[in-house]
Amino acid sequence: MLEGVYAALSRATAADWLLLASGLLLGLYLLGTWRYDFFKRRGVASTIPKAPFLGNTLKAFLGLSPFPDLVQDLYRQGKGHGVFGFFEFRRPIFMIRDPDLIKVVTVKDFDHFMNHRSVASEKADPIFTQNLFNLKDQRWKDMRTTLSPAFTTSKIKAMFPLISACTAQTAKYLHEEQEALIKRGKKGPLEVDMKDLFTRLANDVIATVAFGVGCDSQKDPKNEFYFMGKEMTTFTFLRTMIFFAYLVIPKVAEALGLRVLSERATNYFDTLVHSTIKERQQKGIFRPDMLQLLMQAREGQLKAEANEEHETEKFDSKFKLSNNDITAQAVIFFFAGFETVSTALCFTAYALSRHPDAQLRLQKEVDAMMKETGGKPTYEAIQGMKYLDAVINEALRMYPPVVAVDRMCREDFVLPPSDTSPSVHIRNGDITWVPIYALHHDPELWEEPDKFDPERFSDENKHRIKPFSYAPFGLGPRLCIGQRFALLEVKLALVNLVANFDIRPSPKTKHPLQFEKGFNMMIRGGFWNQLIPRNV
Ligand code: HEM
């Protein structure tokens, strides 16, 4: 048979080769475009990618366009449609634009849209796939129910001194840097790379709270924990490509056993958690941190206090954690809470530096609170600061660290008709998106969306915000479990900063800001500010 093929090939003329090549090209073209009529068949408005295979998001993957800009562009193309389709390579994505429909997907019919899609292999990356973010179905429900009591008000309040110690450490470091500058005879304000500063702070907070490890990364930036954390969370080119492979060709990526997490860093955190647990058990050490709460959860002893909110208590869990589960959760707390918190802080500092009126008003509120508490902020005092809350909410609106979240459909579903779209059939395995960044900048939902105006979140105005149009921490039962913890950390860090320094714009940071190309919520030129000590 093969001989026949060889003989035919040897007799082929140039015209035959041309025909074959054209046939192959046509085949490839059809393969790369046949799904592009997907939304037309489902009766959903959509954008059609310009080239086969590549879809609409390639530019962000190749680092040629900032992800928030890309999401906003797709959202704008869908103007007037409650649901709008686009393609991630050949994969169709339903962008849910109408806040009423977002409510259906994330809350009302949550059971149909409970999971995120998979971005790693269970075999190659057990630590990454066994964490709360990546778990699915009943396993996720059990884990969420088990972990929720660790994030109630009373537990977070107990962690307040640990977080507070880290934020005070940062303020002390900045003062020392300022003094060193004066000693060196240098005039002018302290120029600070805020991303670097807040990354170290967020690292130290998670280290102490989730892993029970104390470190001072401001003074000792080469400490092992910081180094390994960076290795774990930095998206190198290779890791982006692996991630990319799981999105585009998940079965192939899984069969190849591609790892998303660095093996060295995973082993480091695994050993750290196991040895800390052993030491605490042997020596009877108790520390008010998440690791301790996870250990309690392992014994089935972690409960919410009476009268405490426990958003997933309707799920019934008889599930106990293993040591490996504990490592997986501690690692996701690091992953989910390290970059997001430092990004939120960078943008808030940037916004305050550009709005001296808002900064002054915040400083007045901070000064009054400091006076009342004798310079030692308490949990209650921080939570009572309304303007601080409004400033952070507004910064999270303008610059949400998470640009979009996905929900995968797990059972065929008909999205009901709304003012902006007919009913839509969504099938098992289809992916929907909530375009957080674009919603936060939609002029039909927010007056002057590009203006920094904390007053939107004041007691008088916040009732005007359309439900499900503001979602920096996601929505529904799957929303960020660390929300309260993150807000407390951001608040404490900001209070320490503006109590001690005036934040001024730096010539190194471009204004108006432009997002960095790619997936990270970064800005071109980096986050630089000048810090000037206050004389209060
Ligand atoms: C400003 C800081 C933060 C922001 C903006 C943020 C945002 C988010 C968002 C948008 C999600 C997805 C929610 C959804 O799908 O609806 C999420 C999930 C999650 N976040 Fe956060 N987060 C922050 C800080 C933290 C911190 C400090 C922790 C841990 C201590 C944390 C732990 C998690 C976990 C474990 C999940 C997965 C929850 C689940 O699937 O059940 N996050 N976060």
Coordinates of C-alpha atoms and ligand atoms in Angstrom, one line a residue:
M1 CA 0.0 0.0 0.0
L2 CA 2.8 2.4 1.0
E3 CA 4.6 1.5 -2.2
G4 CA 1.5 2.7 -4.1
V5 CA 1.5 6.0 -2.3
Y6 CA 5.3 6.5 -3.0
A7 CA 4.7 5.7 -6.7
A8 CA 1.8 8.2 -6.9
L9 CA 3.9 10.9 -5.2
S10 CA 6.8 10.4 -7.6
R11 CA 4.5 10.8 -10.5
A12 CA 2.9 14.0 -9.1
T13 CA 3.2 17.1 -11.2
A14 CA 3.6 20.7 -10.0
A15 CA -0.1 21.2 -10.6
D16 CA -0.9 18.1 -8.3
W17 CA 1.3 19.6 -5.5
L18 CA -0.4 22.9 -5.8
L19 CA -3.8 21.2 -5.6
L20 CA -2.7 19.3 -2.5
A21 CA -1.3 22.4 -0.8
S22 CA -4.5 24.3 -1.5
G23 CA -6.5 21.5 -0.2
L24 CA -4.4 21.4 3.0
L25 CA -4.7 25.1 3.4
L26 CA -8.4 25.0 2.9
G27 CA -8.7 22.2 5.4
L28 CA -6.7 24.1 8.0
Y29 CA -8.7 27.2 7.4
L30 CA -11.9 25.3 7.8
L31 CA -10.6 23.7 11.0
G32 CA -9.5 27.1 12.4
T33 CA -12.8 28.8 11.6
W34 CA -15.6 26.2 11.7
R35 CA -16.4 27.1 15.3
Y36 CA -16.6 30.8 14.5
D37 CA -20.4 30.5 13.7
F38 CA -21.0 29.0 17.1
F39 CA -22.7 32.1 18.5
K40 CA -24.8 32.6 15.3
R41 CA -26.1 29.1 15.8
R42 CA -27.0 29.9 19.4
G43 CA -28.6 33.2 18.5
V44 CA -26.1 35.3 20.5
A45 CA -24.5 38.5 19.2
S46 CA -20.7 38.0 18.9
T47 CA -17.5 39.2 17.3
I48 CA -15.9 37.1 14.7
P49 CA -12.1 36.8 14.9
K50 CA -10.1 38.0 12.0
A51 CA -7.9 35.0 11.6
P52 CA -8.4 31.2 11.9
F53 CA -7.4 29.6 15.3
L54 CA -6.4 32.9 16.9
G55 CA -9.7 34.1 18.5
N56 CA -10.0 37.5 20.1
T57 CA -7.6 37.4 23.0
L58 CA -4.3 36.4 21.4
K59 CA -2.8 39.9 21.8
A60 CA -2.9 39.6 25.6
F61 CA -1.4 36.1 25.5
L62 CA 1.5 37.4 23.3
G63 CA 2.0 40.4 25.6
L64 CA 1.0 42.8 22.8
S65 CA -2.0 44.4 24.5
P66 CA -3.0 45.0 28.1
F67 CA -5.7 42.5 29.3
P68 CA -8.0 45.2 30.9
D69 CA -8.0 47.1 27.6
L70 CA -8.8 44.0 25.7
V71 CA -11.7 43.1 28.0
Q72 CA -13.1 46.6 27.7
D73 CA -12.8 46.6 24.0
L74 CA -14.8 43.3 23.7
Y75 CA -17.3 44.6 26.2
R76 CA -17.8 47.8 24.1
Q77 CA -18.3 45.8 21.0
G78 CA -21.2 44.0 22.8
K79 CA -22.9 47.3 23.6
G80 CA -26.7 46.8 23.8
H81 CA -26.4 43.0 24.3
G82 CA -26.9 41.4 27.6
V83 CA -24.8 38.4 26.5
F84 CA -22.0 38.8 23.9
G85 CA -19.8 36.1 22.4
F86 CA -16.1 36.1 21.7
F87 CA -13.4 33.5 21.2
E88 CA -10.4 32.6 23.2
F89 CA -8.5 30.9 20.4
R90 CA -11.2 28.5 19.1
R91 CA -13.0 28.3 22.4
P92 CA -16.3 30.3 22.6
I93 CA -16.8 32.4 25.7
F94 CA -20.2 33.9 26.7
M95 CA -19.5 37.4 28.1
I96 CA -22.4 38.2 30.5
R97 CA -22.8 42.0 30.3
D98 CA -26.2 42.6 31.9
P99 CA -25.9 42.8 35.7
D100 CA -29.3 41.1 36.1
L101 CA -28.0 38.1 34.1
I102 CA -24.8 38.2 36.1
K103 CA -27.0 37.7 39.2
V104 CA -28.6 34.6 37.5
V105 CA -25.2 33.0 36.8
T106 CA -23.4 33.8 40.0
V107 CA -26.2 33.6 42.5
K108 CA -29.7 32.5 41.5
D109 CA -28.7 29.5 39.4
F110 CA -25.3 29.1 40.9
D111 CA -25.6 25.3 41.0
H112 CA -25.4 25.3 37.2
F113 CA -22.3 27.6 37.2
M114 CA -20.4 26.5 40.3
N115 CA -17.0 25.8 38.9
H116 CA -14.1 27.6 37.4
R117 CA -12.5 25.9 34.4
S118 CA -9.4 23.8 34.9
V119 CA -6.0 25.3 34.3
A120 CA -3.7 22.6 35.6
S121 CA -3.5 18.8 35.8
E122 CA -4.4 17.0 39.0
K123 CA -1.5 14.5 38.5
A124 CA 1.2 17.0 37.7
D125 CA 0.2 19.8 40.1
P126 CA -1.7 18.3 43.0
I127 CA -1.0 21.3 45.2
F128 CA -2.5 23.6 42.6
T129 CA -5.5 21.6 41.7
Q130 CA -6.5 20.7 45.3
N131 CA -6.9 24.2 46.5
L132 CA -10.2 26.0 47.0
F133 CA -10.0 28.0 43.8
N134 CA -9.5 25.0 41.5
L135 CA -11.7 22.5 43.3
K136 CA -15.0 21.5 41.7
D137 CA -18.5 20.4 42.6
Q138 CA -19.0 18.6 46.0
R139 CA -15.3 18.7 46.8
W140 CA -15.4 22.5 46.4
K141 CA -18.5 22.8 48.6
D142 CA -17.0 20.7 51.3
M143 CA -13.7 22.6 51.3
R144 CA -15.5 26.0 51.3
T145 CA -17.7 25.0 54.2
T146 CA -14.6 23.7 56.1
L147 CA -12.6 26.9 55.4
S148 CA -15.3 29.5 55.8
P149 CA -15.2 29.7 59.6
A150 CA -11.5 30.7 59.3
F151 CA -12.5 33.9 57.6
T152 CA -15.3 35.1 60.0
T153 CA -15.0 38.5 61.8
S154 CA -13.8 37.0 65.0
K155 CA -11.0 35.0 63.4
I156 CA -9.8 37.9 61.3
K157 CA -9.9 40.1 64.4
A158 CA -7.6 37.6 66.1
M159 CA -5.1 38.0 63.3
F160 CA -5.2 41.8 63.5
P161 CA -2.0 42.0 65.6
L162 CA -0.1 39.9 63.1
I163 CA -1.1 42.0 60.1
S164 CA -0.6 45.2 62.2
A165 CA 3.0 44.2 63.1
C166 CA 3.9 43.8 59.4
T167 CA 2.4 47.2 58.3
A168 CA 4.1 48.9 61.2
Q169 CA 7.4 47.2 60.1
T170 CA 6.9 48.8 56.7
A171 CA 6.4 52.3 58.0
K172 CA 9.5 51.9 60.2
Y173 CA 11.5 50.8 57.2
L174 CA 10.4 53.8 55.2
H175 CA 11.4 56.2 58.1
E176 CA 14.8 54.5 58.3
E177 CA 15.3 54.8 54.5
Q178 CA 14.4 58.5 54.8
E179 CA 17.0 59.0 57.6
A180 CA 19.6 57.2 55.6
L181 CA 18.9 59.5 52.7
I182 CA 19.5 62.6 54.8
K183 CA 22.7 61.1 56.3
R184 CA 24.0 60.5 52.8
G185 CA 23.4 64.3 52.3
K186 CA 20.8 63.7 49.6
K187 CA 18.1 66.3 49.3
G188 CA 14.6 65.7 48.0
P189 CA 11.9 63.2 48.8
L190 CA 12.2 59.5 49.1
E191 CA 11.4 57.9 45.6
V192 CA 9.8 54.6 46.3
D193 CA 9.0 51.7 44.0
M194 CA 5.6 51.0 45.5
K195 CA 5.1 47.7 43.8
D196 CA 8.3 46.4 45.4
L197 CA 7.4 47.9 48.8
F198 CA 3.8 46.5 48.8
T199 CA 4.9 43.1 47.4
R200 CA 7.3 42.6 50.3
L201 CA 4.6 43.7 52.7
A202 CA 1.9 41.3 51.2
N203 CA 4.5 38.6 51.3
D204 CA 5.3 39.1 55.0
V205 CA 1.6 39.2 55.9
I206 CA 0.8 35.9 54.1
A207 CA 4.0 34.3 55.5
T208 CA 3.0 35.1 59.1
V209 CA -0.7 34.5 58.8
A210 CA -0.9 31.5 56.4
F211 CA 2.4 29.7 57.1
G212 CA 3.3 30.8 60.6
V213 CA 6.6 32.2 59.4
G214 CA 7.8 35.6 60.6
C215 CA 10.0 37.5 58.1
D216 CA 11.0 41.1 57.4
S217 CA 11.3 41.3 53.6
Q218 CA 11.8 45.1 53.7
K219 CA 15.1 44.7 55.5
D220 CA 16.0 41.2 54.3
P221 CA 14.7 41.0 50.7
K222 CA 16.8 37.8 50.2
N223 CA 14.9 35.7 52.7
E224 CA 14.1 32.2 51.5
F225 CA 10.3 32.6 51.9
Y226 CA 10.2 35.7 49.8
F227 CA 12.4 34.2 47.1
M228 CA 10.4 31.0 46.9
G229 CA 7.1 33.0 46.9
K230 CA 8.3 35.0 44.0
E231 CA 9.4 31.8 42.2
M232 CA 6.0 30.3 42.8
T233 CA 3.9 33.3 41.6
T234 CA 6.0 34.8 38.8
F235 CA 4.6 34.0 35.4
T236 CA 7.7 33.4 33.3
F237 CA 7.3 33.0 29.6
L238 CA 7.4 29.2 29.9
R239 CA 4.8 29.2 32.6
T240 CA 2.5 31.5 30.5
M241 CA 2.9 29.1 27.6
I242 CA 1.9 26.1 29.9
F243 CA -1.1 28.0 31.1
F244 CA -1.9 28.8 27.5
A245 CA -1.6 25.1 26.6
Y246 CA -4.2 24.2 29.3
L247 CA -6.6 26.8 27.9
V248 CA -6.2 25.9 24.2
I249 CA -5.3 22.2 24.2
P250 CA -6.2 21.0 27.7
K251 CA -6.2 17.3 26.9
V252 CA -2.7 17.4 25.3
A253 CA -1.3 19.6 28.2
E254 CA -2.7 17.1 30.7
A255 CA -1.4 14.1 28.8
L256 CA 2.1 15.7 28.7
G257 CA 1.8 16.3 32.5
L258 CA 2.8 19.9 32.2
R259 CA 3.3 21.6 35.6
V260 CA 2.1 25.1 36.2
L261 CA 3.8 25.5 39.6
S262 CA 7.6 25.5 40.1
E263 CA 8.6 22.1 41.5
R264 CA 11.3 23.6 43.8
A265 CA 8.9 26.2 45.3
T266 CA 6.1 23.6 45.7
N267 CA 8.5 21.3 47.6
Y268 CA 9.7 24.2 49.8
F269 CA 6.1 25.2 50.9
D270 CA 5.1 21.5 51.3
T271 CA 8.0 20.8 53.6
L272 CA 7.5 24.1 55.5
V273 CA 3.8 23.4 56.2
H274 CA 4.4 19.8 57.2
S275 CA 7.3 20.6 59.6
T276 CA 5.5 23.6 61.2
I277 CA 2.4 21.4 61.8
K278 CA 4.7 18.7 63.4
E279 CA 6.5 21.3 65.6
R280 CA 3.2 22.8 66.8
Q281 CA 1.8 19.4 67.6
Q282 CA 5.0 18.3 69.4
K283 CA 5.4 21.5 71.4
G284 CA 1.8 22.3 71.9
I285 CA 2.3 25.7 70.2
F286 CA -0.8 27.8 69.5
R287 CA -0.7 30.8 67.3
P288 CA -3.7 32.9 66.1
D289 CA -3.1 32.3 62.4
M290 CA -4.7 30.6 59.4
L291 CA -2.4 27.6 59.7
Q292 CA -3.7 27.0 63.2
L293 CA -7.3 27.3 61.9
L294 CA -6.5 24.8 59.1
M295 CA -5.1 22.4 61.7
Q296 CA -8.3 22.8 63.6
A297 CA -10.3 22.2 60.4
R298 CA -8.3 19.0 59.9
E299 CA -9.5 17.7 63.3
G300 CA -13.0 18.8 62.4
Q301 CA -12.9 21.4 65.2
L302 CA -13.2 24.6 63.3
K303 CA -16.6 26.2 63.8
A304 CA -18.0 29.7 63.2
E305 CA -18.9 31.5 66.4
A306 CA -22.6 31.7 67.3
N307 CA -24.3 34.6 65.4
E308 CA -21.5 34.8 62.9
E309 CA -22.0 35.0 59.2
H310 CA -21.0 31.8 57.5
E311 CA -22.0 32.3 53.9
T312 CA -21.8 28.6 52.8
E313 CA -23.4 27.0 55.9
K314 CA -26.2 25.6 53.8
F315 CA -23.7 23.1 52.4
D316 CA -23.4 20.1 54.7
S317 CA -19.8 19.0 55.2
K318 CA -18.4 16.0 57.0
F319 CA -15.1 16.5 55.4
K320 CA -11.7 16.6 57.1
L321 CA -8.5 18.0 55.8
S322 CA -5.3 16.1 55.2
N323 CA -1.8 17.7 55.6
N324 CA -1.6 17.9 51.8
D325 CA -4.9 19.7 51.7
I326 CA -3.6 22.2 54.3
T327 CA -0.5 22.9 52.1
A328 CA -2.7 23.3 49.1
Q329 CA -4.9 25.9 50.9
A330 CA -2.0 27.8 52.4
V331 CA -0.4 28.0 48.9
I332 CA -3.7 29.4 47.4
F333 CA -3.9 31.9 50.1
F334 CA -0.5 33.0 49.1
F335 CA -1.3 32.9 45.4
A336 CA -4.6 34.6 45.6
G337 CA -3.7 37.2 48.3
F338 CA -0.2 38.3 47.4
E339 CA -0.4 39.9 44.0
T340 CA -4.0 41.1 44.4
V341 CA -3.3 42.9 47.7
S342 CA -0.1 44.6 46.5
T343 CA -1.8 45.6 43.3
A344 CA -4.8 47.1 45.2
L345 CA -2.4 49.1 47.4
C346 CA -0.3 50.3 44.4
F347 CA -3.4 51.7 42.6
T348 CA -4.8 53.2 45.8
A349 CA -1.5 55.0 46.5
Y350 CA -1.4 56.1 42.8
A351 CA -5.0 57.5 43.0
L352 CA -4.3 59.3 46.3
S353 CA -1.1 60.9 44.9
R354 CA -3.1 62.3 42.0
H355 CA -6.0 63.5 44.2
P356 CA -4.5 65.6 47.0
D357 CA -7.9 66.6 48.2
A358 CA -9.0 63.0 48.8
Q359 CA -5.6 62.3 50.5
L360 CA -6.0 65.3 52.8
R361 CA -9.5 64.2 53.8
L362 CA -8.2 60.7 54.4
Q363 CA -5.3 62.0 56.5
K364 CA -7.7 64.0 58.6
E365 CA -9.8 60.9 59.3
V366 CA -6.6 58.9 60.1
D367 CA -5.3 61.6 62.4
A368 CA -8.6 61.7 64.3
M369 CA -8.6 57.9 64.7
M370 CA -5.0 57.9 65.9
K371 CA -5.8 60.6 68.5
E372 CA -8.7 58.6 69.8
T373 CA -6.7 55.3 70.0
G374 CA -3.5 56.9 71.4
G375 CA -1.6 56.0 68.2
K376 CA -2.5 52.3 68.4
P377 CA -5.3 51.6 65.9
T378 CA -7.7 48.9 66.9
Y379 CA -9.7 46.6 64.7
E380 CA -12.9 48.4 65.5
A381 CA -11.3 51.8 64.9
I382 CA -10.1 50.8 61.5
Q383 CA -13.5 49.3 60.5
G384 CA -15.2 52.5 61.6
M385 CA -13.3 54.7 59.1
K386 CA -15.9 55.4 56.4
Y387 CA -13.8 57.6 54.1
L388 CA -11.0 55.0 54.1
D389 CA -13.5 52.4 53.1
A390 CA -14.8 54.6 50.3
V391 CA -11.3 55.4 49.0
I392 CA -10.4 51.7 48.8
N393 CA -13.8 50.8 47.2
E394 CA -13.3 53.4 44.6
A395 CA -9.7 52.4 43.8
L396 CA -10.9 48.8 43.5
R397 CA -13.6 50.0 41.1
M398 CA -11.2 51.9 38.9
Y399 CA -8.4 49.3 39.1
P400 CA -9.8 45.9 40.0
P401 CA -6.8 43.6 40.5
V402 CA -8.8 40.7 39.0
V403 CA -10.0 41.9 35.6
A404 CA -12.6 39.1 34.8
V405 CA -13.8 35.9 36.4
D406 CA -15.1 32.8 34.7
R407 CA -17.9 30.3 35.5
M408 CA -18.1 27.0 33.7
C409 CA -21.6 25.6 33.0
R410 CA -21.9 22.1 34.6
E411 CA -25.5 21.3 33.4
D412 CA -27.4 22.6 30.4
F413 CA -29.2 25.8 31.2
V414 CA -31.4 28.3 29.5
L415 CA -30.4 31.9 30.5
P416 CA -33.8 33.7 30.7
P417 CA -34.5 36.6 28.3
S418 CA -33.8 40.1 29.6
D419 CA -34.3 43.6 28.4
T420 CA -31.0 43.3 26.5
S421 CA -31.0 39.7 25.2
P422 CA -33.2 36.8 24.1
S423 CA -33.0 33.5 26.1
V424 CA -29.7 31.8 25.5
H425 CA -28.9 28.1 25.6
I426 CA -25.8 27.4 27.6
R427 CA -24.5 23.8 27.5
N428 CA -22.5 21.7 29.9
G429 CA -18.9 22.7 29.6
D430 CA -19.5 26.2 28.1
I431 CA -17.6 29.0 29.6
T432 CA -19.2 32.3 30.8
W433 CA -17.3 35.4 31.9
V434 CA -18.1 38.3 34.2
P435 CA -16.0 41.2 32.8
I436 CA -15.3 43.0 36.1
Y437 CA -13.0 45.7 34.8
A438 CA -15.4 46.7 31.9
L439 CA -18.5 46.7 34.1
H440 CA -16.7 49.1 36.5
H441 CA -16.0 51.5 33.6
D442 CA -19.4 51.3 31.8
P443 CA -20.8 54.9 31.5
E444 CA -24.3 53.4 31.6
L445 CA -23.6 52.0 35.1
W446 CA -21.4 54.7 36.5
E447 CA -21.5 58.5 36.0
E448 CA -18.1 59.7 34.7
P449 CA -16.5 56.2 35.2
D450 CA -13.0 57.4 34.6
K451 CA -13.1 59.9 37.5
F452 CA -11.8 58.9 40.9
D453 CA -14.6 59.8 43.2
P454 CA -14.8 58.0 46.6
E455 CA -18.1 59.7 47.2
R456 CA -19.8 57.1 45.1
F457 CA -19.4 54.8 48.1
S458 CA -20.6 57.2 50.8
D459 CA -23.6 56.2 52.9
E460 CA -25.7 58.8 51.0
N461 CA -24.7 57.5 47.5
K462 CA -23.9 53.9 47.7
H463 CA -27.6 52.8 47.3
R464 CA -27.4 54.2 43.7
I465 CA -24.9 51.5 42.7
K466 CA -26.6 49.0 40.5
P467 CA -26.5 45.5 42.1
F468 CA -24.0 43.2 40.4
S469 CA -22.2 46.0 38.6
Y470 CA -19.4 46.2 41.2
A471 CA -17.5 43.0 41.8
P472 CA -13.8 43.4 42.7
F473 CA -14.0 40.3 44.8
G474 CA -16.2 38.3 42.5
L475 CA -19.8 37.4 43.3
G476 CA -22.1 34.9 44.9
P477 CA -21.2 31.8 46.9
R478 CA -17.9 31.5 45.0
L479 CA -16.7 35.1 45.8
C480 CA -13.3 35.7 47.3
I481 CA -13.1 33.9 50.6
G482 CA -10.3 36.3 51.7
Q483 CA -12.3 39.5 51.1
R484 CA -12.6 40.7 54.7
F485 CA -9.0 39.7 55.4
A486 CA -7.7 41.5 52.3
L487 CA -9.7 44.7 53.0
L488 CA -8.3 44.8 56.6
E489 CA -4.8 44.3 55.3
V490 CA -5.1 47.1 52.7
K491 CA -6.7 49.4 55.2
L492 CA -4.0 48.9 57.8
A493 CA -1.3 49.4 55.3
L494 CA -2.8 52.6 54.0
V495 CA -3.5 54.0 57.5
N496 CA 0.2 53.4 58.3
L497 CA 1.3 55.0 55.1
V498 CA -0.8 58.2 55.1
A499 CA -0.4 58.7 58.9
N500 CA 3.4 58.9 58.4
F501 CA 3.8 60.3 54.9
D502 CA 2.3 62.5 52.2
I503 CA 2.1 60.5 48.9
R504 CA 3.1 62.6 45.9
P505 CA 3.3 61.7 42.2
S506 CA 6.7 60.8 40.9
P507 CA 8.0 61.9 37.5
K508 CA 8.9 58.3 36.9
T509 CA 5.3 57.2 36.7
K510 CA 3.5 58.2 33.6
H511 CA 0.2 60.2 33.8
P512 CA -2.4 59.5 32.6
L513 CA -1.5 55.9 33.4
Q514 CA -1.3 53.2 30.7
F515 CA -1.6 49.6 31.6
E516 CA 1.3 47.3 30.9
K517 CA 0.8 44.9 28.1
G518 CA -0.1 41.3 29.0
F519 CA -2.1 39.8 31.9
N520 CA -0.7 41.5 34.9
M521 CA -2.5 44.6 36.3
M522 CA 0.6 46.7 36.1
I523 CA 1.3 50.2 34.6
R524 CA 3.9 51.2 32.2
G525 CA 7.0 52.6 33.9
G526 CA 6.0 51.0 37.2
F527 CA 4.3 52.4 40.3
W528 CA 6.6 55.1 41.7
N529 CA 5.7 57.7 44.4
Q530 CA 7.5 60.3 46.3
L531 CA 7.0 60.0 50.1
I532 CA 7.4 63.0 52.3
P533 CA 7.4 62.6 56.1
R534 CA 4.6 64.4 57.8
N535 CA 5.0 66.6 60.8
V536 CA 1.8 65.9 62.7
Ligands
HEM1 C1 -7.5 43.0 47.2 C2 -7.3 41.7 47.3 C3 -8.1 40.6 46.6 C4 -8.9 40.6 45.5 C5 -9.2 41.8 44.6 C6 -9.4 39.3 45.3 C7 -10.2 38.9 44.3 C8 -10.7 37.6 44.1 C9 -11.6 37.3 43.0 C10 -12.2 38.2 42.0 C11 -11.8 35.9 43.2 C12 -12.7 35.1 42.3 C13 -14.2 35.2 42.8 C14 -15.2 34.7 41.9 O1 -14.9 33.8 41.1 O2 -16.4 35.2 41.9 C15 -11.1 35.5 44.3 C16 -11.1 34.2 44.8 C17 -10.4 33.7 45.9 N1 -9.6 34.5 46.7 FE1 -9.3 36.5 46.6 N2 -8.9 38.5 46.3 C18 -8.1 39.2 47.1 C19 -7.4 38.8 48.2 C20 -7.4 37.5 48.7 C21 -6.7 37.1 49.9 C22 -5.9 38.0 50.9 C23 -6.9 35.7 50.1 C24 -6.5 34.8 51.1 C25 -6.1 35.0 52.3 C26 -7.8 35.3 48.9 C27 -8.2 34.0 48.7 C28 -9.1 33.7 47.7 C29 -9.5 32.3 47.4 C30 -9.1 31.1 48.3 C31 -10.4 32.3 46.3 C32 -11.1 31.2 45.7 C33 -12.5 31.1 46.4 C34 -13.4 29.9 45.9 O3 -13.2 29.5 44.8 O4 -14.2 29.5 46.7 N3 -8.0 36.4 48.2 N4 -10.4 36.5 44.9

